[in-house]
Coordinates of C-alpha atoms in Angstrom, one line a residue:
X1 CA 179.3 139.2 -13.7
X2 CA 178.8 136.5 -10.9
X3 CA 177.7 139.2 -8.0
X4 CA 175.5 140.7 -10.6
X5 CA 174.1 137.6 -11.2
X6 CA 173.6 136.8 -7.4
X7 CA 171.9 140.0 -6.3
X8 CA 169.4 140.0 -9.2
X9 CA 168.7 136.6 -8.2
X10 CA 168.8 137.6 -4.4
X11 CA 166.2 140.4 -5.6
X12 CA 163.6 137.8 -7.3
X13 CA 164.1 135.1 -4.5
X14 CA 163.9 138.0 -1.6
X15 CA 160.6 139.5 -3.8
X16 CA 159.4 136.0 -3.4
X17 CA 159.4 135.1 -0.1
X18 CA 158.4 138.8 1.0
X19 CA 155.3 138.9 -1.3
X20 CA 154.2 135.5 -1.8
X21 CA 155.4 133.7 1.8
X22 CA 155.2 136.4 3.7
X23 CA 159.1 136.6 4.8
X24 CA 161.3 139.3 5.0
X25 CA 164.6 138.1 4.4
X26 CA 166.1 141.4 6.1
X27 CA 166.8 142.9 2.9
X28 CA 166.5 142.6 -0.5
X29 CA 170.4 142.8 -1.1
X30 CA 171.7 140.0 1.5
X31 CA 170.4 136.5 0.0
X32 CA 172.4 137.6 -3.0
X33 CA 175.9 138.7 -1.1
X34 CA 174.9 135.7 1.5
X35 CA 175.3 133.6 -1.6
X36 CA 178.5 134.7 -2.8
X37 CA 180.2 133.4 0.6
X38 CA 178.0 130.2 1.7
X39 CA 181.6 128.6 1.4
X40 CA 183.4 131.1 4.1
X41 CA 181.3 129.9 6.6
X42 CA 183.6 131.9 9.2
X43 CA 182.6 134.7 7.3
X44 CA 178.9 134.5 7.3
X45 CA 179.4 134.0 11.1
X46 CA 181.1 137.4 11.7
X47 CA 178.6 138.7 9.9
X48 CA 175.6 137.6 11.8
X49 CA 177.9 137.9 14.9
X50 CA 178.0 141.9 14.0
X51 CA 174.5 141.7 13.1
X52 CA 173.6 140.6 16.1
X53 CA 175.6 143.0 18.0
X54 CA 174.1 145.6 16.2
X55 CA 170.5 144.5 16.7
X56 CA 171.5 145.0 20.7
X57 CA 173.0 148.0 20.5
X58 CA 170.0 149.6 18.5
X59 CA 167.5 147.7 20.7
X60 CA 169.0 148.0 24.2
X61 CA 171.1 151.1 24.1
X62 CA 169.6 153.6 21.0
X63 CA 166.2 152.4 22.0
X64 CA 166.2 153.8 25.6
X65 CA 167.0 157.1 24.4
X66 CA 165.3 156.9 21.5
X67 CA 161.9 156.1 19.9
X68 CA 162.3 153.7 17.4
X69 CA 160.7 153.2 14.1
X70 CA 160.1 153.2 10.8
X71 CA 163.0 155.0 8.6
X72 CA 164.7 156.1 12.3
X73 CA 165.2 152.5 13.2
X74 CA 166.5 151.6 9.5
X75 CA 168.9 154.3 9.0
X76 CA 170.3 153.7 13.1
X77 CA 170.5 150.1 12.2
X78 CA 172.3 150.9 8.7
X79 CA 174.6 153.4 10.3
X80 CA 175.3 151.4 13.3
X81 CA 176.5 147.9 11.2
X82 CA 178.7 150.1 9.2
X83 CA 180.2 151.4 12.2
X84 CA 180.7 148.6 14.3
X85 CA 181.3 146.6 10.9
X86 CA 184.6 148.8 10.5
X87 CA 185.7 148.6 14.2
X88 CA 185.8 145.0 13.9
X89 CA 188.0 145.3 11.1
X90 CA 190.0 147.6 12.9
X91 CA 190.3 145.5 16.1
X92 CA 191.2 142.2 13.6
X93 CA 194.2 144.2 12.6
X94 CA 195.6 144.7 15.9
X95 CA 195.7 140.1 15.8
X96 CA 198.4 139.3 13.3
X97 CA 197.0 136.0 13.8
X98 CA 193.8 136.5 12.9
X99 CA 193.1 136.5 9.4
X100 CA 190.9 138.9 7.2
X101 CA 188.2 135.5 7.1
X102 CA 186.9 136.6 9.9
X103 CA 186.1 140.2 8.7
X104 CA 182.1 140.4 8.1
X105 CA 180.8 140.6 4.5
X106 CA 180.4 144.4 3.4
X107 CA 179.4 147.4 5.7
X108 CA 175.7 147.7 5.0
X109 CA 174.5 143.9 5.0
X110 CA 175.5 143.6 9.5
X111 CA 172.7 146.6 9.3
X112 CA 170.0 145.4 6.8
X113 CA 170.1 141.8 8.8
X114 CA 170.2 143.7 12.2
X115 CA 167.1 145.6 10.9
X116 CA 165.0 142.6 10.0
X117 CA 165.8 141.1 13.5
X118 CA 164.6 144.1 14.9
X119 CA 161.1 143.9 13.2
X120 CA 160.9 140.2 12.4
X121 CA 162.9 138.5 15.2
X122 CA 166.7 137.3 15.5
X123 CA 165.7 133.8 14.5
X124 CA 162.9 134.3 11.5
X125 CA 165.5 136.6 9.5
X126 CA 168.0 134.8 10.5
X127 CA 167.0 131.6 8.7
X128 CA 165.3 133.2 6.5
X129 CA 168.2 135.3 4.9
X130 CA 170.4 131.7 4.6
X131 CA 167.7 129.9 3.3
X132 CA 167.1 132.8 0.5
X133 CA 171.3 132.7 0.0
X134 CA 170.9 128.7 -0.5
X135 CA 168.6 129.2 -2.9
X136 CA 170.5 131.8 -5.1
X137 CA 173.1 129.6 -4.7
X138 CA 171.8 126.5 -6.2
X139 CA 170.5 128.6 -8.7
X140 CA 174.1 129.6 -9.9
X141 CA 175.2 126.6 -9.6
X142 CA 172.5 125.8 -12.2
X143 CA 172.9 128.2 -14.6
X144 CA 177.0 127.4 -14.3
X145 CA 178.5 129.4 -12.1
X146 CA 179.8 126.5 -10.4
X147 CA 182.7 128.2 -9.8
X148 CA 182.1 130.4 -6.8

């Protein structure tokens, strides 16, 4: 009930800021997931941390062999945080000490983020995306979900 609750909210509050303010929160599904783990901050990290490493692998690496754009750069960017999503799974269990916190949040939101860095900039979607997850948030906190 609560993650239906926080992506429909992520929908309206990504519709929002895309239509109204002009800012893509690099995709309409993340400020709703984001929102679901603003309290595992170690987990939004490994999540922008894969994000990130998938933005430079799609930029640096696909991009030199590659012309990127449109549905070509979405669908590299997608495929490419799902893969290197799971690897880092993979790797954590080879660390006994490491725990499953630091695991990224799904497969697909590393990709959507790592495409809106790619079109709108690491540091616009970036914000962006947390600032949309705060808001949803808040919002289910209001409505009285407070127990996230």
């Amino acid at each position: 009930m609560i993650q239906d609750m926080a992506i429909g909210l992520g929908l309206a509050v990504n519709l929002f800021f895309t239509e109204i303010l002009g800012l893509p929160s690099g995709g309409f599904i993340v400020p709703g997931y984001l929102a679901l783990y603003l309290h595992r901050p170690i987990r939004l990290a490994s999540t922008y941390a894969v994000a990130f490493l998938t933005w430079a692998f799609v930029r640096f690496v696909l991009g030199k062999l590659l012309i990127l754009y449109g549905r070509r750069s979405f669908a590299l960017c997608l495929l490419s945080g799902f893969l290197i999503s799971l690897i880092s799974e993979r790797l954590l269990l080879l660390f006994p000490g490491i725990t499953l916190e630091f695991q990224p949040i799904g497969h697909l939101i590393p990709g959507l983020l790592a495409s809106g860095m790619l079109s709108e900039g690491i540091l616009r979607t970036s914000l962006v995306s947390l600032l949309g997850a705060a808001i949803v948030r808040i919002i289910l906190v209001l409505l009285g979900f407070a127990g996230l």
